[in-house]
Amino acid sequence: MARRLRTLALFFLCGGLLHGLRQGLSERPAPPEVTVVVRQGQDEAEAIREELLVREGLGAGWALTDPVIRDRLVRNMRFAEGQGGDAVGDDDALLARAVSLDMHTTDPVVRRRLMWHARQKLRAAIELPTPSDEVLRAHLQQHLSEFQTPARLHFKQLFLSAQRRGAALEADAQALGAALGGRGEQDPQLPPTDPSLLPRTMHESASRIDARFGEGFARQLVRAPLSRWSGPYRSTFGVHFVWLHGRTAASHPALGDVRPRVLRHWQVATRDREMQARIRSLEARYAVRVQGGST
Amino acid sequence: MDDAVQPYGLGMGGSPRRWVAQCVCAGMLVAGGCEVSSRSSPLTVAPEDDGGSEPVDPAALNETLGRCSDFDELRRPFFGDTHVHTSLSLDAALKGTRLTPADAYRFARGDELELPPYDADGRGARRMRLTRPLDFVALSDHAEFLGLTATCETPGAPGHDSAECEQYRSDPALAFVILNALLATAQSEVRYPDTCDESNDFCRAAAQGAWEQVQASAEDAYDRSAACEFTSFVAYEWSGSPGGRNLHRNVIFRNHHVPASPASYLDGGYPERLWSALDSDCLEAGTGCDVLSIPHNSNLGAGLLFEQVQMDGAPFDEDYVADRRRHEPLVEIFQHKSDSECLPDQAEGGDPLCSFEKTPYHTLAAVAIGGMTRPEPNPADYVRHALAEGLKFEQQLGTNPFAFGFIGSTDTHQAIPGATDEENFAGHGGAGLDPSTWSAPALPDLAWSNPGGLAVVWAEENSREAIFQAMRRRETYGTSGPRMVLRFFGGPNYPDNLCQMDDFAAQGYAGGVPMGGDLVLSSGESPRFAVSVMRDPGTAEQPGMPLQRLQIIKGSLVDGESRYQVYEVAGDPDNGASVDTATCETSGTGFDELCTVWADPDFDPAAPAFYYARAVENPVCRWHMYPCNAAGVRCDDPTTVAPGLEGCCDPDFGPVIQERAWSSPIWYRPQ
């Protein structure tokens, strides 16, 4: 008897569990469906992410509470209904009509504002770990160009002004080149050249040199010989002969020299990566259907 | 400007809500906020994009002159921007600026950045980079509301759940109106909002975290190697503007020794209170701190920026003028909210070049809310007038309180220092167009705005120490954007053929004073000025414009009356250079260099005077013509004026400008 009762109880227990499981499964809400319309030329993945962020913003109620969105929708409706910018209408009624026309999901400024809210929410949830020196050292190596000091050229220049010499510039340059042959940098018999506000000597990176002489000037000096006069090299202002003292190679800092900078750089990069991952993970929360585009 | 043609309705019309929003725009500029200066707090909220901050080890920092490989005792011109806002400034953040201080420094050094509006992936619709990096930058985020954005938008941050932040998030317009109302009161009554008293930690946290971020990002960006590629300054903007009348100053620190927190307008509604705070928290703190402040936008001050009374209403006295002179060696003569040099009638015979880039407003509030346009031009709003008034005070009190050197800057609120290119203007936000609402083919900014200018210093090297010293001695000049190189010396005996000599600068220093200097002459001597300018070389894609003319502007005090004269000293104002406004193609010749030694034909040894040089380029299209032409706008055919392009046909802003540079003055004082 007792065995029969245990069997009966087990029967009802299993039946109840199965029934409950079935009920539970049947009551779990299906993921919300989202139809993404991909505009011509738009990247499909980007279009999906945009739509999902908009949905997140809508879901949080920002379409009705954000003042920027409210103003935008009310202004749109005033324009659409021809009231003109000076009309004083009932903002709430205008807003309601804008929503009934779906403006809160289609207006590009409203969409951007909704996306911004959604991104802020996702970003705020990110917590970064404290990276080890090993991690930071690897990060420094990956982004070395952002921490290194650029290569520099150290030179002295003599100048012939295109404005002053006009048509004689080329001939004067040839003559100067010939006259400089074999002379030293400080030779007291250096031929006369033209004064200017250009620096007589520089020890700077290519971008700084070009900023003063015009784009492309530094590139001409890359193959210039060391410790003798060479030229002519052309600038925005005329031609130059150069005594190249030397080239300083780009320097690569050790982690200890730039640790705070590397740490902040790593934090920004890591947070950005995590942010992208969280936006992508939104796709699991929606049933996405794509219209248009390439697929 | 006519409200009916404003692209985004910044006129007085519109709904009450819209008007409130417009007030908010004004409030962002004129309102103070919740940061509490001279207090400290362990609570900090650093905006996350920059990843927090690390303490700087002062012992490891070398601030002495002479460490750079390119040290030049005859000095070099370094190009920079001392007026830049990032997402730390509330008015920038509310108009969609996401770029951080670190981003702004990267941009200044030549990295490409993306500008709003942003897409789902956070990618900006526009990309921008400087083809030529800047040499130095001071980021000057508003002290008022500093960091509040991060606090209110970061769940979990101290203060995030406060009523104030809730209001900021749900109705920033109302929040700003409330704060703005505090500032509509007299200067003597400015105060912190009640919610920001001693017990309100979130205000302190917001400011403190942001201020630490300002310092850390400046330290990260500063090149302390011998290459001296880039210099950053810790700075902020003191943003007082009672009744919308601009009183703003940029506060720039010499090195990493700075106060615990910035002094804001709400710590004291008068410049005297700012200077007092800078004295106690910096100059007299014994920490190695040094600082100067740079007033700007006198054109929007409605007479207040150069007002000639102290905060108690008393006339200037010896202590006041000495204090002002000590704190404010420079003035920002040009930026995206217009030129502050002069009015066209501020010279004998007129000075038509003074009609350059003028707003149709004379207060910050009018800029933000529209209306009140076409005020009667007030000479007291312009630097030339102040310089002359300064001569009077020097006679009366022994010190000139308005002996300003010049710099230009952008005042960008998009965190893009040095973005002064007319052809690729992306707007500077702030009181202008909200960049997050922009879409092609609309103009990128309101018609009265412009791409802003640059600050240039003559310094021995590109380091904080050298540049700060140059600013202190006023050996600086401003440009409206281009990178002309301009030198200006005054002395009694410069030879006529100095421009043909190899040692122009050496003789300039040896025989007199550079721009910004005070010229002392012996009995019987008269001043001679050596001035030289070299065109901006530009880039391969955008060559710099040739120079057209070089002028010297003189202001003097004769029998107690101010006189202004403009002298053409080199170049050719009638060189025939022009620009086709339909294509923006330029034509005509100009000059690579202009140089002369000039003697004042009207010199009166008994009359105190100032002299400054103005170098002017050949004409080019104003920025708005590029998008207007690209969109096919023809102002005689309204059907071609698409929404957002109404500014193309604003009669206040012609299609052609002439870019320029202004040297700091040289002052002559009779013995």
Short mmCIF file of N, CA, C and O in Angstrom, two decimals, chain A residues 46 49-50 53 65 67 71 75 78 85-86 88 91 112 115-116 119-120 123-124 149-150 152 159 161 163-164 195-205 207-208 211-215 236-237 260-261 263-264 267-268 271 276 279, chain B residues 8 13-15 17-18 48-54 69-70 76-77 98 117-123 133-135 153 155 170 172 216 220 225-227 229 436-438 485 487 499-502 532 534-535 537 539-540 591-593:
data_model
loop_
_atom_site.label_atom_id
_atom_site.label_comp_id
_atom_site.label_asym_id
_atom_site.label_seq_id
_atom_site.Cartn_x
_atom_site.Cartn_y
_atom_site.Cartn_z
N GLU A 46 25.92 47.86 -39.06
CA GLU A 46 25.78 49.18 -38.43
C GLU A 46 24.30 49.55 -38.31
O GLU A 46 23.85 50.09 -37.30
N ARG A 49 22.85 47.73 -35.38
CA ARG A 49 23.25 48.31 -34.09
C ARG A 49 22.50 49.62 -33.84
O ARG A 49 22.08 49.90 -32.73
N GLU A 50 22.37 50.43 -34.90
CA GLU A 50 21.67 51.71 -34.73
C GLU A 50 20.23 51.46 -34.28
O GLU A 50 19.75 52.07 -33.33
N LEU A 53 20.01 50.27 -30.63
CA LEU A 53 20.24 51.34 -29.67
C LEU A 53 19.01 52.26 -29.59
O LEU A 53 18.63 52.72 -28.50
N THR A 65 10.53 61.78 -22.40
CA THR A 65 11.03 62.56 -21.25
C THR A 65 12.21 63.44 -21.59
O THR A 65 12.46 64.42 -20.90
N PRO A 67 14.19 66.36 -22.94
CA PRO A 67 13.73 67.68 -23.41
C PRO A 67 14.18 68.01 -24.82
O PRO A 67 13.48 68.71 -25.55
N ASP A 71 11.51 68.94 -27.70
CA ASP A 71 11.59 70.18 -28.48
C ASP A 71 11.64 69.88 -29.97
O ASP A 71 11.01 70.55 -30.78
N ARG A 75 8.76 70.98 -32.54
CA ARG A 75 9.13 71.88 -33.63
C ARG A 75 8.78 71.24 -34.99
O ARG A 75 8.29 71.90 -35.90
N ARG A 78 5.07 71.62 -35.52
CA ARG A 78 4.69 72.99 -35.87
C ARG A 78 4.95 73.24 -37.36
O ARG A 78 4.17 73.85 -38.07
N GLY A 85 6.99 79.35 -36.86
CA GLY A 85 7.83 79.30 -35.67
C GLY A 85 7.32 80.09 -34.50
O GLY A 85 7.71 79.87 -33.38
N ASP A 86 6.42 81.05 -34.74
CA ASP A 86 6.00 81.92 -33.66
C ASP A 86 4.70 81.46 -32.99
O ASP A 86 4.27 82.04 -32.01
N VAL A 88 2.12 79.65 -30.70
CA VAL A 88 2.19 79.03 -29.38
C VAL A 88 1.10 77.97 -29.33
O VAL A 88 -0.08 78.27 -29.29
N ASP A 91 2.08 72.04 -26.40
CA ASP A 91 3.23 71.17 -26.66
C ASP A 91 2.89 69.69 -26.50
O ASP A 91 3.31 68.86 -27.30
N ARG A 112 19.39 59.94 -33.06
CA ARG A 112 20.74 60.11 -32.53
C ARG A 112 20.71 60.35 -31.03
O ARG A 112 21.56 59.87 -30.29
N MET A 115 20.06 57.08 -29.31
CA MET A 115 21.28 56.26 -29.31
C MET A 115 22.26 56.75 -28.27
O MET A 115 22.93 55.97 -27.59
N TRP A 116 22.36 58.07 -28.15
CA TRP A 116 23.29 58.65 -27.18
C TRP A 116 22.93 58.21 -25.76
O TRP A 116 23.79 57.78 -25.00
N ARG A 119 23.81 54.54 -25.31
CA ARG A 119 25.26 54.34 -25.17
C ARG A 119 25.74 54.78 -23.79
O ARG A 119 26.61 54.13 -23.19
N GLN A 120 25.21 55.90 -23.30
CA GLN A 120 25.61 56.37 -21.96
C GLN A 120 25.30 55.31 -20.92
O GLN A 120 26.08 55.06 -20.02
N ARG A 123 27.73 52.43 -21.29
CA ARG A 123 29.09 52.81 -20.89
C ARG A 123 29.22 52.87 -19.37
O ARG A 123 30.23 52.47 -18.81
N ALA A 124 28.17 53.37 -18.74
CA ALA A 124 28.23 53.53 -17.28
C ALA A 124 28.36 52.19 -16.57
O ALA A 124 28.86 52.12 -15.44
N THR A 149 59.07 59.64 -29.54
CA THR A 149 59.46 60.98 -29.98
C THR A 149 59.91 60.85 -31.43
O THR A 149 60.74 60.00 -31.74
N PRO A 150 59.39 61.67 -32.33
CA PRO A 150 59.70 61.47 -33.75
C PRO A 150 61.17 61.76 -34.08
O PRO A 150 61.86 62.47 -33.34
N ARG A 152 64.27 63.49 -35.84
CA ARG A 152 64.52 64.91 -36.09
C ARG A 152 65.72 65.10 -37.00
O ARG A 152 66.62 64.25 -37.04
N PHE A 159 69.62 80.80 -47.75
CA PHE A 159 68.35 81.04 -48.46
C PHE A 159 68.52 82.01 -49.62
O PHE A 159 69.20 83.04 -49.50
N SER A 161 65.83 84.06 -51.99
CA SER A 161 64.40 84.39 -52.02
C SER A 161 63.88 84.47 -53.46
O SER A 161 64.43 85.21 -54.29
N GLN A 163 61.09 85.83 -54.25
CA GLN A 163 60.51 87.16 -54.44
C GLN A 163 61.59 88.19 -54.78
O GLN A 163 61.41 89.02 -55.66
N ARG A 164 62.72 88.12 -54.11
CA ARG A 164 63.76 89.12 -54.35
C ARG A 164 64.48 88.89 -55.67
O ARG A 164 64.87 89.83 -56.35
N PRO A 195 68.37 87.55 -46.47
CA PRO A 195 67.84 87.48 -45.11
C PRO A 195 66.36 87.11 -45.15
O PRO A 195 65.67 87.34 -46.15
N SER A 196 65.90 86.54 -44.07
CA SER A 196 64.46 86.22 -43.97
C SER A 196 64.14 85.91 -42.52
O SER A 196 65.04 85.83 -41.68
N LEU A 197 62.87 85.70 -42.25
CA LEU A 197 62.46 85.30 -40.90
C LEU A 197 62.52 83.79 -40.72
O LEU A 197 62.18 83.28 -39.65
N LEU A 198 62.95 83.08 -41.74
CA LEU A 198 63.11 81.63 -41.59
C LEU A 198 64.26 81.35 -40.63
O LEU A 198 65.26 82.08 -40.62
N PRO A 199 64.17 80.31 -39.83
CA PRO A 199 65.26 80.00 -38.91
C PRO A 199 66.52 79.59 -39.66
O PRO A 199 66.44 78.83 -40.62
N ARG A 200 67.65 80.09 -39.22
CA ARG A 200 68.91 79.71 -39.87
C ARG A 200 69.27 78.26 -39.54
O ARG A 200 69.80 77.54 -40.39
N THR A 201 68.98 77.83 -38.33
CA THR A 201 69.23 76.43 -37.97
C THR A 201 67.96 75.83 -37.41
O THR A 201 67.11 76.53 -36.85
N MET A 202 67.84 74.53 -37.57
CA MET A 202 66.70 73.81 -36.98
C MET A 202 67.14 72.45 -36.49
O MET A 202 68.09 71.87 -37.03
N HIS A 203 66.51 71.95 -35.47
CA HIS A 203 66.73 70.58 -34.98
C HIS A 203 65.35 70.05 -34.59
O HIS A 203 65.00 70.00 -33.42
N GLU A 204 64.56 69.74 -35.60
CA GLU A 204 63.16 69.42 -35.34
C GLU A 204 62.67 68.27 -36.23
O GLU A 204 63.37 67.83 -37.15
N SER A 205 61.45 67.86 -35.96
CA SER A 205 60.84 66.78 -36.73
C SER A 205 60.41 67.28 -38.11
O SER A 205 60.31 68.50 -38.35
N SER A 207 57.54 67.30 -39.53
CA SER A 207 56.32 68.11 -39.57
C SER A 207 56.59 69.54 -39.14
O SER A 207 56.01 70.49 -39.68
N ARG A 208 57.48 69.72 -38.16
CA ARG A 208 57.81 71.09 -37.71
C ARG A 208 58.62 71.82 -38.78
O ARG A 208 58.44 73.02 -38.97
N ALA A 211 56.27 72.89 -41.47
CA ALA A 211 55.39 73.97 -41.05
C ALA A 211 56.04 75.33 -41.29
O ALA A 211 55.36 76.32 -41.51
N ARG A 212 57.36 75.39 -41.25
CA ARG A 212 58.04 76.66 -41.47
C ARG A 212 58.41 76.89 -42.93
O ARG A 212 58.34 78.00 -43.44
N PHE A 213 58.85 75.82 -43.62
CA PHE A 213 59.39 75.98 -44.97
C PHE A 213 58.38 75.62 -46.06
O PHE A 213 58.59 75.94 -47.21
N GLY A 214 57.34 74.94 -45.68
CA GLY A 214 56.36 74.48 -46.66
C GLY A 214 56.43 72.97 -46.81
O GLY A 214 57.49 72.36 -46.60
N GLU A 215 55.30 72.39 -47.15
CA GLU A 215 55.19 70.93 -47.19
C GLU A 215 56.18 70.33 -48.19
O GLU A 215 56.32 70.82 -49.31
N THR A 236 58.58 76.92 -50.08
CA THR A 236 57.54 77.85 -50.54
C THR A 236 58.14 79.20 -50.90
O THR A 236 57.61 79.92 -51.75
N PHE A 237 59.27 79.53 -50.29
CA PHE A 237 59.80 80.89 -50.40
C PHE A 237 60.96 81.04 -51.37
O PHE A 237 61.36 82.16 -51.68
N PRO A 260 51.83 56.44 -16.63
CA PRO A 260 50.49 57.04 -16.51
C PRO A 260 49.82 57.24 -17.86
O PRO A 260 48.62 57.03 -18.00
N ARG A 261 50.58 57.67 -18.85
CA ARG A 261 50.00 57.88 -20.17
C ARG A 261 49.52 56.57 -20.77
O ARG A 261 48.44 56.48 -21.37
N LEU A 263 48.71 53.87 -19.17
CA LEU A 263 47.54 53.39 -18.42
C LEU A 263 46.27 54.06 -18.93
O LEU A 263 45.26 53.39 -19.21
N ARG A 264 46.30 55.37 -19.09
CA ARG A 264 45.09 56.06 -19.56
C ARG A 264 44.74 55.63 -21.00
O ARG A 264 43.58 55.46 -21.35
N GLN A 267 43.13 52.28 -20.79
CA GLN A 267 41.75 52.37 -20.27
C GLN A 267 40.78 52.83 -21.35
O GLN A 267 39.67 52.29 -21.47
N VAL A 268 41.18 53.81 -22.11
CA VAL A 268 40.30 54.31 -23.17
C VAL A 268 40.05 53.21 -24.21
O VAL A 268 38.91 52.94 -24.61
N ARG A 271 37.97 50.31 -22.73
CA ARG A 271 36.57 50.68 -22.55
C ARG A 271 35.85 50.73 -23.91
O ARG A 271 34.71 50.28 -24.04
N GLN A 276 31.89 48.32 -27.58
CA GLN A 276 31.47 47.70 -28.84
C GLN A 276 30.89 46.31 -28.60
O GLN A 276 29.89 45.91 -29.21
N ILE A 279 27.39 46.56 -27.23
CA ILE A 279 26.41 46.95 -28.26
C ILE A 279 26.09 45.73 -29.13
O ILE A 279 24.92 45.46 -29.45
N TYR B 8 18.42 77.86 -37.38
CA TYR B 8 17.88 77.00 -36.34
C TYR B 8 17.10 77.78 -35.30
O TYR B 8 17.02 77.41 -34.15
N GLY B 13 11.55 84.62 -31.30
CA GLY B 13 10.26 83.98 -31.50
C GLY B 13 10.26 82.56 -31.00
O GLY B 13 11.23 82.04 -30.49
N GLY B 14 9.09 81.89 -31.15
CA GLY B 14 9.02 80.49 -30.78
C GLY B 14 8.24 80.30 -29.50
O GLY B 14 7.77 81.23 -28.86
N SER B 15 8.09 79.04 -29.12
CA SER B 15 7.30 78.72 -27.95
C SER B 15 8.04 79.13 -26.70
O SER B 15 9.23 79.34 -26.70
N ARG B 17 8.80 77.23 -24.35
CA ARG B 17 9.82 76.23 -24.08
C ARG B 17 11.07 76.49 -24.90
O ARG B 17 12.19 76.39 -24.42
N ARG B 18 10.84 76.86 -26.16
CA ARG B 18 11.97 77.14 -27.03
C ARG B 18 12.74 78.37 -26.52
O ARG B 18 13.96 78.41 -26.52
N GLU B 48 34.90 59.26 -17.86
CA GLU B 48 35.52 57.96 -18.05
C GLU B 48 36.40 57.85 -19.27
O GLU B 48 37.35 57.07 -19.26
N ASP B 49 36.12 58.61 -20.28
CA ASP B 49 36.89 58.43 -21.50
C ASP B 49 38.38 58.66 -21.32
O ASP B 49 39.19 58.18 -22.07
N ASP B 50 38.73 59.45 -20.33
CA ASP B 50 40.14 59.72 -20.14
C ASP B 50 40.77 58.79 -19.11
O ASP B 50 41.95 58.88 -18.83
N GLY B 51 39.96 57.96 -18.53
CA GLY B 51 40.53 56.93 -17.69
C GLY B 51 41.08 57.38 -16.36
O GLY B 51 42.03 56.81 -15.85
N GLY B 52 40.52 58.42 -15.77
CA GLY B 52 40.97 58.82 -14.46
C GLY B 52 42.28 59.55 -14.48
O GLY B 52 42.72 60.05 -15.49
N SER B 53 42.93 59.65 -13.33
CA SER B 53 44.16 60.43 -13.28
C SER B 53 45.13 59.79 -12.31
O SER B 53 44.77 59.05 -11.43
N GLU B 54 46.40 60.11 -12.50
CA GLU B 54 47.44 59.65 -11.62
C GLU B 54 48.19 60.86 -11.12
O GLU B 54 48.38 61.83 -11.84
N SER B 69 66.21 70.81 -27.77
CA SER B 69 67.32 70.74 -28.73
C SER B 69 67.29 71.90 -29.71
O SER B 69 68.30 72.24 -30.30
N ASP B 70 66.14 72.52 -29.84
CA ASP B 70 66.03 73.61 -30.81
C ASP B 70 66.06 74.97 -30.14
O ASP B 70 65.54 75.95 -30.69
N ARG B 76 61.91 81.92 -31.55
CA ARG B 76 61.16 81.37 -32.68
C ARG B 76 59.67 81.63 -32.48
O ARG B 76 59.22 81.72 -31.35
N PRO B 77 58.92 81.65 -33.57
CA PRO B 77 57.47 81.77 -33.40
C PRO B 77 56.85 80.39 -33.14
O PRO B 77 57.12 79.44 -33.88
N ARG B 98 31.69 65.30 -27.41
CA ARG B 98 32.09 64.15 -26.60
C ARG B 98 33.61 64.11 -26.41
O ARG B 98 34.12 63.33 -25.62
N PRO B 117 27.46 64.97 -35.94
CA PRO B 117 26.70 63.97 -35.19
C PRO B 117 27.31 62.57 -35.30
O PRO B 117 27.98 62.25 -36.28
N TYR B 118 27.03 61.76 -34.26
CA TYR B 118 27.60 60.41 -34.18
C TYR B 118 26.57 59.35 -34.53
O TYR B 118 25.39 59.52 -34.27
N ASP B 119 27.05 58.24 -35.09
CA ASP B 119 26.14 57.14 -35.42
C ASP B 119 26.11 56.12 -34.28
O ASP B 119 26.66 56.35 -33.20
N ALA B 120 25.46 54.99 -34.55
CA ALA B 120 25.27 53.99 -33.50
C ALA B 120 26.59 53.47 -32.95
O ALA B 120 26.68 53.11 -31.78
N ASP B 121 27.59 53.43 -33.79
CA ASP B 121 28.88 52.92 -33.34
C ASP B 121 29.74 54.01 -32.71
O ASP B 121 30.91 53.79 -32.43
N GLY B 122 29.15 55.18 -32.57
CA GLY B 122 29.93 56.28 -32.01
C GLY B 122 30.82 56.95 -33.04
O GLY B 122 31.70 57.72 -32.69
N ARG B 123 30.61 56.62 -34.30
CA ARG B 123 31.43 57.23 -35.36
C ARG B 123 30.83 58.58 -35.75
O ARG B 123 29.61 58.68 -35.97
N PRO B 133 50.39 70.36 -37.17
CA PRO B 133 50.10 70.34 -35.73
C PRO B 133 50.36 71.72 -35.11
O PRO B 133 51.11 72.53 -35.66
N LEU B 134 49.74 71.94 -33.99
CA LEU B 134 50.05 73.14 -33.21
C LEU B 134 51.29 72.88 -32.36
O LEU B 134 51.65 71.74 -32.08
N ASP B 135 51.90 73.97 -31.90
CA ASP B 135 53.05 73.84 -31.01
C ASP B 135 52.61 73.80 -29.55
O ASP B 135 53.25 73.14 -28.73
N GLU B 153 25.89 62.15 -15.54
CA GLU B 153 25.66 61.12 -16.55
C GLU B 153 26.31 59.79 -16.18
O GLU B 153 26.31 58.86 -16.97
N PRO B 155 25.99 56.88 -13.70
CA PRO B 155 25.28 56.22 -12.60
C PRO B 155 26.28 55.69 -11.58
O PRO B 155 27.30 55.11 -11.94
N SER B 170 16.63 65.50 -16.75
CA SER B 170 15.25 65.50 -17.23
C SER B 170 14.85 66.82 -17.86
O SER B 170 14.02 66.85 -18.76
N PRO B 172 17.22 70.03 -18.52
CA PRO B 172 18.36 70.92 -18.35
C PRO B 172 17.99 72.38 -18.59
O PRO B 172 18.59 73.27 -18.01
N ALA B 216 46.01 66.06 -15.38
CA ALA B 216 46.62 64.82 -15.87
C ALA B 216 46.72 64.81 -17.39
O ALA B 216 47.75 64.39 -17.96
N ASP B 220 50.11 64.50 -19.61
CA ASP B 220 50.29 63.45 -20.62
C ASP B 220 50.70 64.04 -21.96
O ASP B 220 51.50 63.45 -22.70
N SER B 225 60.64 65.75 -23.42
CA SER B 225 61.91 65.31 -23.98
C SER B 225 62.61 66.50 -24.63
O SER B 225 62.06 67.59 -24.76
N ALA B 226 63.82 66.27 -25.08
CA ALA B 226 64.58 67.34 -25.74
C ALA B 226 63.97 67.73 -27.08
O ALA B 226 64.28 68.79 -27.62
N ALA B 227 63.11 66.87 -27.61
CA ALA B 227 62.49 67.19 -28.90
C ALA B 227 61.50 68.35 -28.77
O ALA B 227 61.31 69.12 -29.71
N GLU B 229 58.29 68.65 -28.81
CA GLU B 229 57.34 68.67 -29.92
C GLU B 229 56.05 69.41 -29.58
O GLU B 229 55.41 69.98 -30.45
N SER B 436 25.57 68.63 -32.93
CA SER B 436 24.94 67.31 -32.98
C SER B 436 23.66 67.34 -33.81
O SER B 436 23.09 66.30 -34.12
N THR B 437 23.18 68.54 -34.16
CA THR B 437 21.97 68.62 -34.99
C THR B 437 22.30 68.95 -36.44
O THR B 437 21.40 69.11 -37.25
N TRP B 438 23.60 69.02 -36.74
CA TRP B 438 23.99 69.40 -38.10
C TRP B 438 23.76 68.23 -39.07
O TRP B 438 23.94 67.07 -38.71
N VAL B 485 54.37 84.72 -40.17
CA VAL B 485 55.40 84.99 -39.17
C VAL B 485 55.63 86.49 -39.16
O VAL B 485 55.96 87.08 -40.19
N ARG B 487 57.37 89.86 -37.16
CA ARG B 487 58.29 90.40 -36.13
C ARG B 487 58.17 91.91 -36.13
O ARG B 487 57.99 92.54 -37.19
N CYS B 499 66.42 95.50 -43.25
CA CYS B 499 65.75 94.37 -43.90
C CYS B 499 66.66 93.64 -44.88
O CYS B 499 66.33 92.51 -45.30
N GLN B 500 67.76 94.26 -45.26
CA GLN B 500 68.69 93.59 -46.16
C GLN B 500 69.79 92.88 -45.38
O GLN B 500 70.69 92.27 -45.96
N MET B 501 69.76 92.99 -44.09
CA MET B 501 70.81 92.39 -43.26
C MET B 501 70.40 91.00 -42.76
O MET B 501 69.22 90.73 -42.60
N ASP B 502 71.43 90.23 -42.50
CA ASP B 502 71.23 88.85 -42.06
C ASP B 502 70.77 88.76 -40.61
O ASP B 502 70.26 87.72 -40.20
N SER B 532 58.69 93.06 -40.02
CA SER B 532 58.87 92.09 -41.09
C SER B 532 57.81 91.00 -40.95
O SER B 532 57.49 90.57 -39.85
N MET B 534 56.30 87.29 -42.94
CA MET B 534 56.47 86.24 -43.95
C MET B 534 55.13 85.53 -44.11
O MET B 534 54.45 85.24 -43.11
N ARG B 535 54.76 85.26 -45.33
CA ARG B 535 53.47 84.63 -45.57
C ARG B 535 53.40 83.24 -44.94
O ARG B 535 54.43 82.59 -44.70
N PRO B 537 53.24 79.54 -45.31
CA PRO B 537 53.55 78.66 -46.43
C PRO B 537 52.40 77.74 -46.80
O PRO B 537 52.35 77.21 -47.91
N THR B 539 50.06 74.42 -47.09
CA THR B 539 50.39 73.03 -47.38
C THR B 539 50.29 72.84 -48.89
O THR B 539 49.84 73.73 -49.61
N ALA B 540 50.68 71.66 -49.34
CA ALA B 540 50.61 71.40 -50.78
C ALA B 540 49.16 71.51 -51.27
O ALA B 540 48.89 72.03 -52.35
N PHE B 591 52.76 89.14 -51.95
CA PHE B 591 54.14 89.12 -51.47
C PHE B 591 54.38 87.90 -50.57
O PHE B 591 53.53 87.54 -49.77
N ASP B 592 55.58 87.32 -50.76
CA ASP B 592 56.01 86.28 -49.82
C ASP B 592 56.45 86.90 -48.50
O ASP B 592 56.26 86.33 -47.43
N GLU B 593 57.10 88.03 -48.63
CA GLU B 593 57.64 88.71 -47.45
C GLU B 593 57.43 90.21 -47.60
O GLU B 593 57.49 90.73 -48.72
#
